[in-house]
Amino acid sequence: MSSVSTNDIVVCKTDEIPSAFQMAASPEQNVRFQSRNEESIEIQTPLPCITAENVSTHLNPDQDDIHDKQDERLSKTRTLPSSQNTNTESRFNDDPKKQQNIPSFTTLQKQRQQQLENDSDEFESFIDSNQYRPIPKKKYRLSYRSFIGTMSEIEEIYAQDDFLCGNKLFQHIFIFIDSVFRGIGQVMFANNPLSGIIIMIGLLIENWKLALYGLLGTCVSTLTAHMLKFNYNSIRAGLYGFNGCLVGMGIGYFSFPNSPYMIGPIVIMSIFSTIVFMVIGKILVQRLQISSFTFSFQICTWIWLLGALKYRYFFVNGTILSPNMLTTRVDKPRFLNVSFSHYSIQDNVVGFFTSIGQVYFTENPYTGIIILFGLCICSRILSFFAFFGAVTGQLTAAYLLGLPATAIHAGLWGFNSVLTCQALGGMFFVLYGYKIWFITFFGSIMTVLVQAAVSAFLAPVGMPTLTFPFTLVCWIFCLIAGSKDLIAVKLSAISIPEDHYHR
């Protein structure tokens, strides 16, 4: 295709101009040609100007042929005799009125330039009107499904510039509060702020001072992650908050929570928990591809409780942290006199829900029920496996190991199994096939056995086991990931068990 420039393309009526062969004819034919030429001059009108804007409507599709014909005609006119050219010029000069009716080349060029300027002004005005036209805002229709799971639709609303009327300060505060409550829910793998709010309500009902310590630890650890510029997506998911929550509640529980001096240690150790979590993550996550779980909370709490034995102004609660309270059995019967302990239905049922509350250091079955409800908002599978772990752990401790009924009633031997079943049952493994059910059930039993061994090991120094049995068992089972029929979930793609199953 030939390109069309913005210069004038003038289509002239050249078929009336005689050829050189015709000029070589008889004088009579020349006279006829002159008369015909005069008639053509009288009826001549201004030549149409074809520009780049209207060239498509004036040119034929085959533009190359038109240009060739024009070149041939121009070459023919150039072969006219000089006498004929002078005769034609004289005729144009004789009649001034006719000369005025014929536009010159400069006049056509000025008209074309003015037309181009007018067209460009109209185009710019059209662009400006469309440029500043307000873009229609996307409307989000929220339903009850928007508040379950990880609340991904709510995250899109947070990302809008007009969220909270565009006030940046209010936006940052609101998003920070969202991250804090996600951190409270992440203690039990619930990445949902509503789950964290409901769990916090249950904790406030049981022990409001201990709940506020947990909230303080979560805020401090999350703020520390922001100050140190850690991964923003991890902060938003509450991954830098759950260890601080457990540190605040653990130090307050094993010390004297009524003392206002506990605020200082909670703030210090919550900051340290964020740093330790980052350091352990570089070793376990980047090299072994396994999560550090709550190991940061365990290290920070043990450091403080062990140091409190030497501190002057801080103490530990001797009624809770005593070697006698942490031993499995003080007196062991002889082999021939072995008898099974009697556990009432109330001990078992109350122990099921109390063990769920013991994850947050609360000994109240109603708090455990509220926690289950909060987990159900995020994931029904997580809520189911939390109860499944409480049942299997408590029954194993009672009827397999014969542990005291008071400990069964208090739920002290079920909270680690709760976390183990949640982690293995759909959180870090895809819930597919019967083998994952066997691994989850067997992991719950092994968690109780490890808890008894760690409790006996720490009894001489009077330290609690915390959640270390759950962490150790999950490390062992996560390292066998990749075997047949055990589909592990990548740490970068962890969401909720429902999402893992439908991928």
Short mmCIF file of C-alpha atoms in Angstrom, two decimals:
data_model
loop_
_atom_site.label_atom_id
_atom_site.label_comp_id
_atom_site.label_asym_id
_atom_site.label_seq_id
_atom_site.Cartn_x
_atom_site.Cartn_y
_atom_site.Cartn_z
CA MET A 1 0.00 0.00 0.00
CA SER A 2 1.31 3.45 -0.85
CA SER A 3 1.52 5.98 1.97
CA VAL A 4 -0.39 9.27 1.72
CA SER A 5 1.38 12.42 2.95
CA THR A 6 -0.31 15.45 4.42
CA ASN A 7 0.63 17.53 1.32
CA ASP A 8 -2.05 18.43 -1.18
CA ILE A 9 -3.09 15.84 -3.65
CA VAL A 10 -4.76 17.79 -6.46
CA VAL A 11 -6.81 15.86 -8.92
CA CYS A 12 -6.82 17.79 -12.18
CA LYS A 13 -8.92 17.20 -15.23
CA THR A 14 -6.18 16.42 -17.67
CA ASP A 15 -8.07 14.25 -20.12
CA GLU A 16 -9.07 17.40 -22.03
CA ILE A 17 -5.44 18.38 -22.80
CA PRO A 18 -4.38 17.15 -26.29
CA SER A 19 -1.38 15.01 -26.75
CA ALA A 20 1.70 15.93 -28.82
CA PHE A 21 0.40 13.80 -31.69
CA GLN A 22 -2.79 15.81 -31.79
CA MET A 23 -0.82 19.07 -31.87
CA ALA A 24 1.07 17.82 -34.89
CA ALA A 25 -2.25 17.48 -36.73
CA SER A 26 -3.88 19.99 -39.07
CA PRO A 27 -4.38 23.66 -38.08
CA GLU A 28 -8.15 23.14 -38.07
CA GLN A 29 -7.82 20.61 -35.30
CA ASN A 30 -5.65 23.12 -33.36
CA VAL A 31 -8.38 25.72 -33.65
CA ARG A 32 -10.92 23.21 -32.33
CA PHE A 33 -8.67 22.43 -29.41
CA GLN A 34 -8.29 26.13 -28.57
CA SER A 35 -12.04 26.64 -28.56
CA ARG A 36 -12.52 23.64 -26.37
CA ASN A 37 -9.80 24.92 -24.04
CA GLU A 38 -11.60 28.27 -23.69
CA GLU A 39 -14.82 26.50 -22.73
CA SER A 40 -13.01 24.45 -20.12
CA ILE A 41 -11.52 27.61 -18.61
CA GLU A 42 -14.93 29.29 -18.38
CA ILE A 43 -16.50 26.42 -16.44
CA GLN A 44 -13.44 25.68 -14.34
CA THR A 45 -14.09 25.64 -10.62
CA PRO A 46 -11.68 25.55 -7.66
CA LEU A 47 -9.83 22.30 -7.53
CA PRO A 48 -10.79 20.05 -4.65
CA CYS A 49 -8.14 19.68 -1.95
CA ILE A 50 -7.70 16.16 -0.66
CA THR A 51 -5.99 15.83 2.72
CA ALA A 52 -5.06 12.94 4.95
CA GLU A 53 -8.46 13.13 6.69
CA ASN A 54 -10.64 12.68 3.56
CA VAL A 55 -8.26 10.77 1.35
CA SER A 56 -10.08 7.52 1.98
CA THR A 57 -13.28 8.92 0.45
CA HIS A 58 -11.65 10.48 -2.66
CA LEU A 59 -9.11 7.93 -3.71
CA ASN A 60 -9.88 4.61 -5.28
CA PRO A 61 -8.69 1.46 -3.51
CA ASP A 62 -5.95 1.00 -6.07
CA GLN A 63 -3.98 4.13 -5.30
CA ASP A 64 -0.82 3.03 -7.10
CA ASP A 65 -2.62 2.96 -10.46
CA ILE A 66 -3.97 6.49 -9.96
CA HIS A 67 -0.52 7.89 -9.23
CA ASP A 68 0.84 6.20 -12.36
CA LYS A 69 -1.90 7.69 -14.56
CA GLN A 70 -1.30 11.16 -13.13
CA ASP A 71 2.42 10.89 -13.83
CA GLU A 72 1.70 9.88 -17.45
CA ARG A 73 -0.67 12.80 -17.92
CA LEU A 74 1.79 15.27 -16.41
CA SER A 75 4.50 13.99 -18.72
CA LYS A 76 2.18 14.53 -21.69
CA THR A 77 1.46 18.12 -20.71
CA ARG A 78 5.17 18.79 -20.43
CA THR A 79 5.58 17.76 -24.12
CA LEU A 80 3.26 20.54 -25.31
CA PRO A 81 4.87 23.07 -27.68
CA SER A 82 6.07 26.30 -26.19
CA SER A 83 3.73 28.27 -28.47
CA GLN A 84 0.71 26.46 -27.09
CA ASN A 85 1.90 27.08 -23.49
CA THR A 86 2.36 30.77 -24.14
CA ASN A 87 -1.01 30.90 -25.86
CA THR A 88 -2.69 29.31 -22.86
CA GLU A 89 -0.94 31.66 -20.44
CA SER A 90 -2.04 34.64 -22.48
CA ARG A 91 -5.63 33.50 -22.36
CA PHE A 92 -5.44 33.25 -18.56
CA ASN A 93 -3.92 36.70 -18.31
CA ASP A 94 -6.41 38.33 -20.71
CA ASP A 95 -9.44 37.80 -18.51
CA PRO A 96 -8.81 39.05 -14.94
CA LYS A 97 -12.23 37.93 -13.67
CA LYS A 98 -11.55 34.36 -14.66
CA GLN A 99 -8.10 34.61 -13.11
CA GLN A 100 -9.61 35.60 -9.77
CA ASN A 101 -11.92 32.59 -9.82
CA ILE A 102 -8.97 30.23 -10.05
CA PRO A 103 -7.36 29.69 -6.60
CA SER A 104 -3.60 29.74 -6.55
CA PHE A 105 -1.39 27.15 -4.98
CA THR A 106 -0.57 29.35 -1.97
CA THR A 107 -4.26 29.94 -1.32
CA LEU A 108 -4.98 26.21 -1.34
CA GLN A 109 -2.06 25.60 0.98
CA LYS A 110 -3.33 28.21 3.44
CA GLN A 111 -6.81 26.71 3.35
CA ARG A 112 -5.41 23.26 3.96
CA GLN A 113 -3.27 24.52 6.87
CA GLN A 114 -6.25 26.25 8.46
CA GLN A 115 -8.40 23.12 8.09
CA LEU A 116 -5.71 21.01 9.72
CA GLU A 117 -5.49 23.44 12.63
CA ASN A 118 -9.25 23.38 13.11
CA ASP A 119 -9.29 19.58 13.03
CA SER A 120 -6.43 19.37 15.52
CA ASP A 121 -8.21 21.78 17.90
CA GLU A 122 -11.38 19.70 17.76
CA PHE A 123 -9.40 16.51 18.39
CA GLU A 124 -7.59 18.01 21.39
CA SER A 125 -10.84 19.25 22.89
CA PHE A 126 -12.31 15.76 22.45
CA ILE A 127 -9.30 14.18 24.17
CA ASP A 128 -9.44 16.67 27.04
CA SER A 129 -13.13 16.06 27.61
CA ASN A 130 -12.56 12.30 27.81
CA GLN A 131 -9.41 12.61 29.89
CA TYR A 132 -11.10 14.37 32.79
CA ARG A 133 -14.27 12.35 32.62
CA PRO A 134 -14.74 10.59 36.01
CA ILE A 135 -14.08 6.86 35.93
CA PRO A 136 -17.04 4.87 37.23
CA LYS A 137 -16.28 3.29 40.60
CA LYS A 138 -16.51 -0.44 41.03
CA LYS A 139 -19.32 -1.37 43.36
CA TYR A 140 -18.83 -4.27 45.74
CA ARG A 141 -21.84 -6.22 46.84
CA LEU A 142 -21.08 -7.83 50.16
CA SER A 143 -22.81 -10.94 51.39
CA TYR A 144 -22.27 -13.32 54.26
CA ARG A 145 -19.73 -15.18 52.13
CA SER A 146 -17.57 -12.06 52.08
CA PHE A 147 -16.88 -12.49 55.81
CA ILE A 148 -15.95 -16.16 55.85
CA GLY A 149 -12.68 -17.72 54.85
CA THR A 150 -9.82 -15.25 54.59
CA MET A 151 -12.12 -12.34 53.62
CA SER A 152 -10.36 -11.71 50.31
CA GLU A 153 -13.20 -9.50 49.03
CA ILE A 154 -12.79 -7.20 52.03
CA GLU A 155 -9.10 -6.92 51.19
CA GLU A 156 -10.03 -5.46 47.79
CA ILE A 157 -12.12 -2.81 49.53
CA TYR A 158 -9.20 -1.93 51.80
CA ALA A 159 -7.05 -1.35 48.71
CA GLN A 160 -9.39 1.31 47.27
CA ASP A 161 -8.21 4.92 47.46
CA ASP A 162 -11.63 6.14 48.58
CA PHE A 163 -11.77 3.69 51.50
CA LEU A 164 -12.75 5.61 54.67
CA CYS A 165 -13.21 8.77 52.55
CA GLY A 166 -9.58 8.66 51.45
CA ASN A 167 -8.21 9.49 54.91
CA LYS A 168 -4.77 7.86 54.95
CA LEU A 169 -4.42 7.96 58.74
CA PHE A 170 -7.73 6.20 59.34
CA GLN A 171 -6.91 3.69 56.62
CA HIS A 172 -3.60 2.73 58.25
CA ILE A 173 -5.20 2.44 61.69
CA PHE A 174 -8.05 0.30 60.40
CA ILE A 175 -5.73 -2.02 58.47
CA PHE A 176 -3.45 -2.30 61.51
CA ILE A 177 -6.39 -3.34 63.70
CA ASP A 178 -7.35 -5.89 61.05
CA SER A 179 -3.82 -7.34 61.14
CA VAL A 180 -3.86 -7.51 64.95
CA PHE A 181 -7.05 -9.56 65.13
CA ARG A 182 -5.81 -11.80 62.35
CA GLY A 183 -2.75 -12.44 64.53
CA ILE A 184 -4.98 -13.46 67.44
CA GLY A 185 -6.82 -15.90 65.18
CA GLN A 186 -3.56 -17.22 63.68
CA VAL A 187 -2.77 -18.87 67.02
CA MET A 188 -5.15 -21.54 65.75
CA PHE A 189 -4.45 -20.97 62.01
CA ALA A 190 -7.51 -18.74 61.46
CA ASN A 191 -6.60 -15.96 59.02
CA ASN A 192 -9.76 -13.98 59.61
CA PRO A 193 -10.19 -10.80 61.69
CA LEU A 194 -13.73 -11.74 62.70
CA SER A 195 -12.43 -15.01 64.10
CA GLY A 196 -9.89 -13.05 66.14
CA ILE A 197 -12.57 -10.69 67.45
CA ILE A 198 -14.83 -13.57 68.53
CA ILE A 199 -11.90 -15.36 70.19
CA MET A 200 -10.98 -12.17 72.02
CA ILE A 201 -14.56 -11.86 73.28
CA GLY A 202 -14.36 -15.38 74.70
CA LEU A 203 -11.05 -14.58 76.39
CA LEU A 204 -12.44 -11.39 77.92
CA ILE A 205 -15.31 -13.36 79.41
CA GLU A 206 -12.91 -15.74 81.15
CA ASN A 207 -10.07 -13.44 82.23
CA TRP A 208 -10.12 -9.88 80.90
CA LYS A 209 -6.65 -9.00 82.26
CA LEU A 210 -5.05 -11.97 80.58
CA ALA A 211 -6.92 -11.16 77.36
CA LEU A 212 -5.61 -7.59 77.40
CA TYR A 213 -2.07 -8.89 77.86
CA GLY A 214 -2.53 -11.02 74.78
CA LEU A 215 -3.91 -8.06 72.84
CA LEU A 216 -0.97 -5.92 73.95
CA GLY A 217 1.55 -8.54 72.87
CA THR A 218 -0.11 -8.87 69.46
CA CYS A 219 -0.08 -5.11 68.86
CA VAL A 220 3.56 -4.75 69.90
CA SER A 221 4.82 -7.66 67.79
CA THR A 222 2.84 -6.53 64.73
CA LEU A 223 4.08 -2.94 65.10
CA THR A 224 7.64 -4.23 65.42
CA ALA A 225 7.32 -6.07 62.11
CA HIS A 226 6.12 -2.83 60.48
CA MET A 227 9.03 -0.85 61.91
CA LEU A 228 11.58 -3.42 60.73
CA LYS A 229 10.02 -3.48 57.24
CA PHE A 230 9.31 -7.20 57.18
CA ASN A 231 7.19 -8.78 54.49
CA TYR A 232 3.96 -6.78 54.25
CA ASN A 233 1.76 -9.69 53.14
CA SER A 234 2.94 -11.76 56.11
CA ILE A 235 2.17 -8.88 58.45
CA ARG A 236 -1.31 -8.48 56.96
CA ALA A 237 -1.95 -12.19 57.44
CA GLY A 238 -1.12 -11.90 61.16
CA LEU A 239 1.95 -14.13 61.00
CA TYR A 240 4.00 -11.69 63.08
CA GLY A 241 1.28 -11.31 65.70
CA PHE A 242 0.33 -14.73 67.04
CA ASN A 243 3.65 -15.32 68.81
CA GLY A 244 3.34 -11.96 70.57
CA CYS A 245 -0.19 -12.88 71.63
CA LEU A 246 0.98 -16.12 73.24
CA VAL A 247 3.99 -14.41 74.83
CA GLY A 248 1.81 -11.79 76.48
CA MET A 249 -0.70 -14.31 77.78
CA GLY A 250 1.97 -16.86 78.79
CA ILE A 251 4.06 -14.43 80.82
CA GLY A 252 0.95 -13.00 82.45
CA TYR A 253 -0.44 -16.46 83.24
CA PHE A 254 2.68 -17.95 84.84
CA SER A 255 3.51 -14.72 86.69
CA PHE A 256 1.14 -12.47 88.62
CA PRO A 257 -1.23 -10.83 86.11
CA ASN A 258 -2.59 -8.38 88.66
CA SER A 259 0.73 -6.58 88.85
CA PRO A 260 1.11 -3.56 86.51
CA TYR A 261 4.84 -4.29 86.30
CA MET A 262 4.09 -7.13 83.88
CA ILE A 263 3.49 -4.67 81.04
CA GLY A 264 7.22 -3.98 80.65
CA PRO A 265 8.31 -7.63 80.29
CA ILE A 266 5.42 -8.35 77.90
CA VAL A 267 6.41 -5.45 75.63
CA ILE A 268 10.09 -6.44 75.63
CA MET A 269 9.55 -10.14 74.97
CA SER A 270 6.88 -9.46 72.34
CA ILE A 271 9.37 -7.37 70.39
CA PHE A 272 11.93 -10.14 70.75
CA SER A 273 9.43 -12.77 69.58
CA THR A 274 9.08 -11.00 66.22
CA ILE A 275 12.85 -10.94 65.73
CA VAL A 276 13.24 -14.60 66.74
CA PHE A 277 10.39 -15.60 64.43
CA MET A 278 12.17 -13.92 61.52
CA VAL A 279 15.51 -15.57 62.34
CA ILE A 280 14.04 -19.06 62.76
CA GLY A 281 12.05 -18.61 59.58
CA LYS A 282 15.23 -18.02 57.57
CA ILE A 283 16.55 -21.38 58.76
CA LEU A 284 13.45 -23.55 58.68
CA VAL A 285 11.39 -21.94 55.94
CA GLN A 286 14.11 -21.17 53.41
CA ARG A 287 16.17 -24.33 53.88
CA LEU A 288 13.81 -27.04 55.13
CA GLN A 289 10.54 -25.63 53.77
CA ILE A 290 8.73 -26.12 57.08
CA SER A 291 7.04 -23.61 59.33
CA SER A 292 8.49 -22.50 62.65
CA PHE A 293 5.00 -22.66 64.22
CA THR A 294 5.04 -21.27 67.81
CA PHE A 295 8.72 -21.96 68.53
CA SER A 296 9.43 -18.23 68.87
CA PHE A 297 6.84 -17.97 71.64
CA GLN A 298 8.34 -20.94 73.48
CA ILE A 299 11.87 -19.54 73.43
CA CYS A 300 10.84 -16.08 74.59
CA THR A 301 8.59 -17.37 77.37
CA TRP A 302 11.18 -19.84 78.68
CA ILE A 303 13.83 -17.10 78.68
CA TRP A 304 11.68 -14.84 80.79
CA LEU A 305 10.42 -17.50 83.21
CA LEU A 306 13.88 -18.94 83.78
CA GLY A 307 15.31 -15.47 84.32
CA ALA A 308 12.48 -14.58 86.70
CA LEU A 309 13.89 -17.13 89.15
CA LYS A 310 16.81 -14.69 89.62
CA TYR A 311 15.06 -11.34 89.22
CA ARG A 312 14.35 -9.24 92.27
CA TYR A 313 11.24 -7.39 91.19
CA PHE A 314 9.58 -10.13 89.16
CA PHE A 315 8.33 -13.50 90.32
CA VAL A 316 6.66 -16.60 88.94
CA ASN A 317 3.51 -18.20 90.22
CA GLY A 318 4.74 -21.04 92.38
CA THR A 319 1.32 -22.67 92.56
CA ILE A 320 1.43 -23.30 88.79
CA LEU A 321 5.14 -23.70 88.13
CA SER A 322 6.21 -26.29 90.66
CA PRO A 323 7.96 -29.60 90.05
CA ASN A 324 5.20 -31.54 91.77
CA MET A 325 2.50 -30.08 89.57
CA LEU A 326 4.32 -30.99 86.36
CA THR A 327 5.08 -34.64 87.08
CA THR A 328 2.82 -37.20 85.50
CA ARG A 329 2.60 -39.47 88.54
CA VAL A 330 3.99 -39.00 92.03
CA ASP A 331 3.24 -42.50 93.27
CA LYS A 332 3.21 -45.45 90.93
CA PRO A 333 1.33 -48.62 91.90
CA ARG A 334 2.81 -52.05 91.64
CA PHE A 335 2.23 -54.05 88.52
CA LEU A 336 -0.16 -56.49 90.18
CA ASN A 337 -2.25 -53.70 91.69
CA VAL A 338 -2.78 -51.71 88.52
CA SER A 339 -6.31 -50.33 88.30
CA PHE A 340 -7.89 -47.96 85.82
CA SER A 341 -8.78 -44.53 87.04
CA HIS A 342 -12.40 -43.56 87.07
CA TYR A 343 -13.29 -40.67 84.78
CA SER A 344 -16.79 -39.32 84.81
CA ILE A 345 -18.61 -38.20 81.70
CA GLN A 346 -18.44 -34.66 82.99
CA ASP A 347 -14.65 -34.84 83.22
CA ASN A 348 -14.37 -36.01 79.63
CA VAL A 349 -16.92 -33.64 78.09
CA VAL A 350 -15.76 -30.60 80.00
CA GLY A 351 -12.14 -31.55 79.26
CA PHE A 352 -12.86 -31.60 75.51
CA PHE A 353 -13.85 -27.93 75.40
CA THR A 354 -11.47 -26.83 78.13
CA SER A 355 -8.49 -28.19 76.20
CA ILE A 356 -9.46 -25.90 73.30
CA GLY A 357 -9.47 -22.91 75.66
CA GLN A 358 -6.11 -23.99 77.12
CA VAL A 359 -4.46 -22.98 73.84
CA TYR A 360 -5.01 -19.42 75.11
CA PHE A 361 -4.29 -20.30 78.79
CA THR A 362 -7.96 -20.27 79.80
CA GLU A 363 -9.68 -22.96 81.83
CA ASN A 364 -13.29 -22.46 80.84
CA PRO A 365 -15.33 -24.80 78.63
CA TYR A 366 -17.59 -21.95 77.45
CA THR A 367 -14.57 -20.07 76.19
CA GLY A 368 -13.63 -23.20 74.22
CA ILE A 369 -17.08 -23.25 72.61
CA ILE A 370 -16.77 -19.59 71.62
CA ILE A 371 -13.34 -20.28 70.14
CA LEU A 372 -14.79 -23.12 68.07
CA PHE A 373 -17.47 -20.78 66.76
CA GLY A 374 -14.84 -18.21 65.81
CA LEU A 375 -12.83 -20.86 63.98
CA CYS A 376 -15.93 -21.99 62.11
CA ILE A 377 -16.26 -18.54 60.54
CA CYS A 378 -12.85 -18.90 58.96
CA SER A 379 -12.91 -22.64 58.24
CA ARG A 380 -15.27 -25.42 59.26
CA ILE A 381 -12.50 -27.96 58.71
CA LEU A 382 -10.25 -26.14 61.16
CA SER A 383 -13.05 -26.09 63.72
CA PHE A 384 -13.71 -29.79 63.24
CA PHE A 385 -10.08 -30.84 63.62
CA ALA A 386 -9.71 -28.65 66.70
CA PHE A 387 -12.47 -30.63 68.38
CA PHE A 388 -11.12 -33.88 66.91
CA GLY A 389 -7.71 -33.19 68.44
CA ALA A 390 -9.24 -32.35 71.81
CA VAL A 391 -11.17 -35.62 71.90
CA THR A 392 -8.31 -37.87 70.77
CA GLY A 393 -5.77 -36.16 73.01
CA GLN A 394 -7.92 -36.26 76.11
CA LEU A 395 -8.98 -39.87 75.62
CA THR A 396 -5.38 -40.94 75.01
CA ALA A 397 -4.21 -39.20 78.19
CA ALA A 398 -7.06 -40.65 80.24
CA TYR A 399 -7.53 -44.24 79.05
CA LEU A 400 -4.14 -45.01 77.55
CA LEU A 401 -1.77 -43.25 79.95
CA GLY A 402 -4.02 -43.06 83.01
CA LEU A 403 -3.23 -39.45 83.86
CA PRO A 404 -4.99 -37.73 86.81
CA ALA A 405 -8.66 -36.86 86.41
CA THR A 406 -8.05 -33.30 87.60
CA ALA A 407 -5.63 -32.72 84.69
CA ILE A 408 -8.13 -34.31 82.29
CA HIS A 409 -10.89 -32.05 83.56
CA ALA A 410 -8.65 -28.98 83.20
CA GLY A 411 -7.81 -29.90 79.60
CA LEU A 412 -4.04 -29.86 80.21
CA TRP A 413 -3.40 -32.89 78.01
CA GLY A 414 -5.44 -31.96 74.99
CA PHE A 415 -4.42 -28.48 73.82
CA ASN A 416 -1.25 -29.65 72.06
CA SER A 417 -3.22 -32.33 70.22
CA VAL A 418 -5.70 -29.65 69.14
CA LEU A 419 -2.97 -27.72 67.33
CA THR A 420 -1.39 -30.88 65.90
CA CYS A 421 -4.64 -32.08 64.31
CA GLN A 422 -5.31 -28.65 62.87
CA ALA A 423 -1.84 -28.47 61.31
CA LEU A 424 -1.81 -31.98 59.85
CA GLY A 425 -5.51 -32.23 59.00
CA GLY A 426 -5.73 -29.95 56.00
CA MET A 427 -3.58 -26.97 56.90
CA PHE A 428 -0.12 -28.14 55.83
CA PHE A 429 -1.33 -31.27 54.04
CA VAL A 430 -4.13 -31.58 51.52
CA LEU A 431 -7.04 -33.47 53.05
CA TYR A 432 -7.02 -36.23 50.43
CA GLY A 433 -7.14 -39.97 50.95
CA TYR A 434 -7.34 -42.13 54.04
CA LYS A 435 -3.62 -41.85 54.84
CA ILE A 436 -3.87 -38.23 55.92
CA TRP A 437 -6.54 -39.24 58.42
CA PHE A 438 -4.25 -41.91 59.81
CA ILE A 439 -1.35 -39.42 60.02
CA THR A 440 -3.54 -36.90 61.84
CA PHE A 441 -4.88 -39.44 64.34
CA PHE A 442 -1.45 -40.93 64.97
CA GLY A 443 0.08 -37.47 65.32
CA SER A 444 -2.46 -36.61 68.02
CA ILE A 445 -1.49 -39.67 70.04
CA MET A 446 2.23 -39.00 69.63
CA THR A 447 1.73 -35.41 70.79
CA VAL A 448 0.41 -36.61 74.14
CA LEU A 449 3.36 -38.98 74.54
CA VAL A 450 5.86 -36.24 73.69
CA GLN A 451 4.13 -33.85 76.09
CA ALA A 452 4.50 -36.34 78.92
CA ALA A 453 8.20 -36.82 78.13
CA VAL A 454 8.93 -33.08 77.88
CA SER A 455 6.97 -32.45 81.08
CA ALA A 456 9.13 -34.95 82.94
CA PHE A 457 12.28 -33.40 81.45
CA LEU A 458 11.36 -29.84 82.50
CA ALA A 459 9.98 -30.80 85.91
CA PRO A 460 13.28 -30.32 87.84
CA VAL A 461 13.50 -26.66 86.75
CA GLY A 462 9.78 -26.06 87.07
CA MET A 463 9.20 -24.96 83.48
CA PRO A 464 5.99 -25.62 81.53
CA THR A 465 5.92 -27.57 78.28
CA LEU A 466 3.95 -24.85 76.52
CA THR A 467 3.28 -25.86 72.88
CA PHE A 468 6.65 -27.48 72.22
CA PRO A 469 5.20 -31.03 71.85
CA PHE A 470 2.93 -29.82 69.07
CA THR A 471 5.83 -28.04 67.34
CA LEU A 472 8.15 -31.04 67.51
CA VAL A 473 5.60 -33.54 66.21
CA CYS A 474 4.57 -31.26 63.32
CA TRP A 475 8.21 -30.73 62.35
CA ILE A 476 8.72 -34.48 62.13
CA PHE A 477 5.60 -35.12 60.06
CA CYS A 478 6.13 -32.13 57.77
CA LEU A 479 9.61 -33.42 56.89
CA ILE A 480 8.09 -36.57 55.38
CA ALA A 481 6.16 -34.40 52.92
CA GLY A 482 6.49 -35.45 49.31
CA SER A 483 5.84 -39.14 49.85
CA LYS A 484 3.07 -40.85 47.93
CA ASP A 485 -0.51 -39.86 48.81
CA LEU A 486 0.74 -37.17 51.23
CA ILE A 487 0.35 -33.92 49.34
CA ALA A 488 2.06 -31.10 51.18
CA VAL A 489 0.97 -27.48 50.77
CA LYS A 490 3.65 -24.96 49.86
CA LEU A 491 4.20 -22.41 52.59
CA SER A 492 3.77 -19.57 50.11
CA ALA A 493 0.33 -20.93 49.08
CA ILE A 494 -1.15 -21.68 52.52
CA SER A 495 -4.68 -20.40 52.97
CA ILE A 496 -7.39 -22.54 54.60
CA PRO A 497 -8.05 -26.31 54.27
CA GLU A 498 -11.06 -25.73 51.99
CA ASP A 499 -8.93 -23.84 49.47
CA HIS A 500 -6.21 -26.49 49.60
CA TYR A 501 -8.71 -29.25 48.89
CA HIS A 502 -10.34 -27.52 45.89
CA ARG A 503 -7.08 -26.61 44.13
#
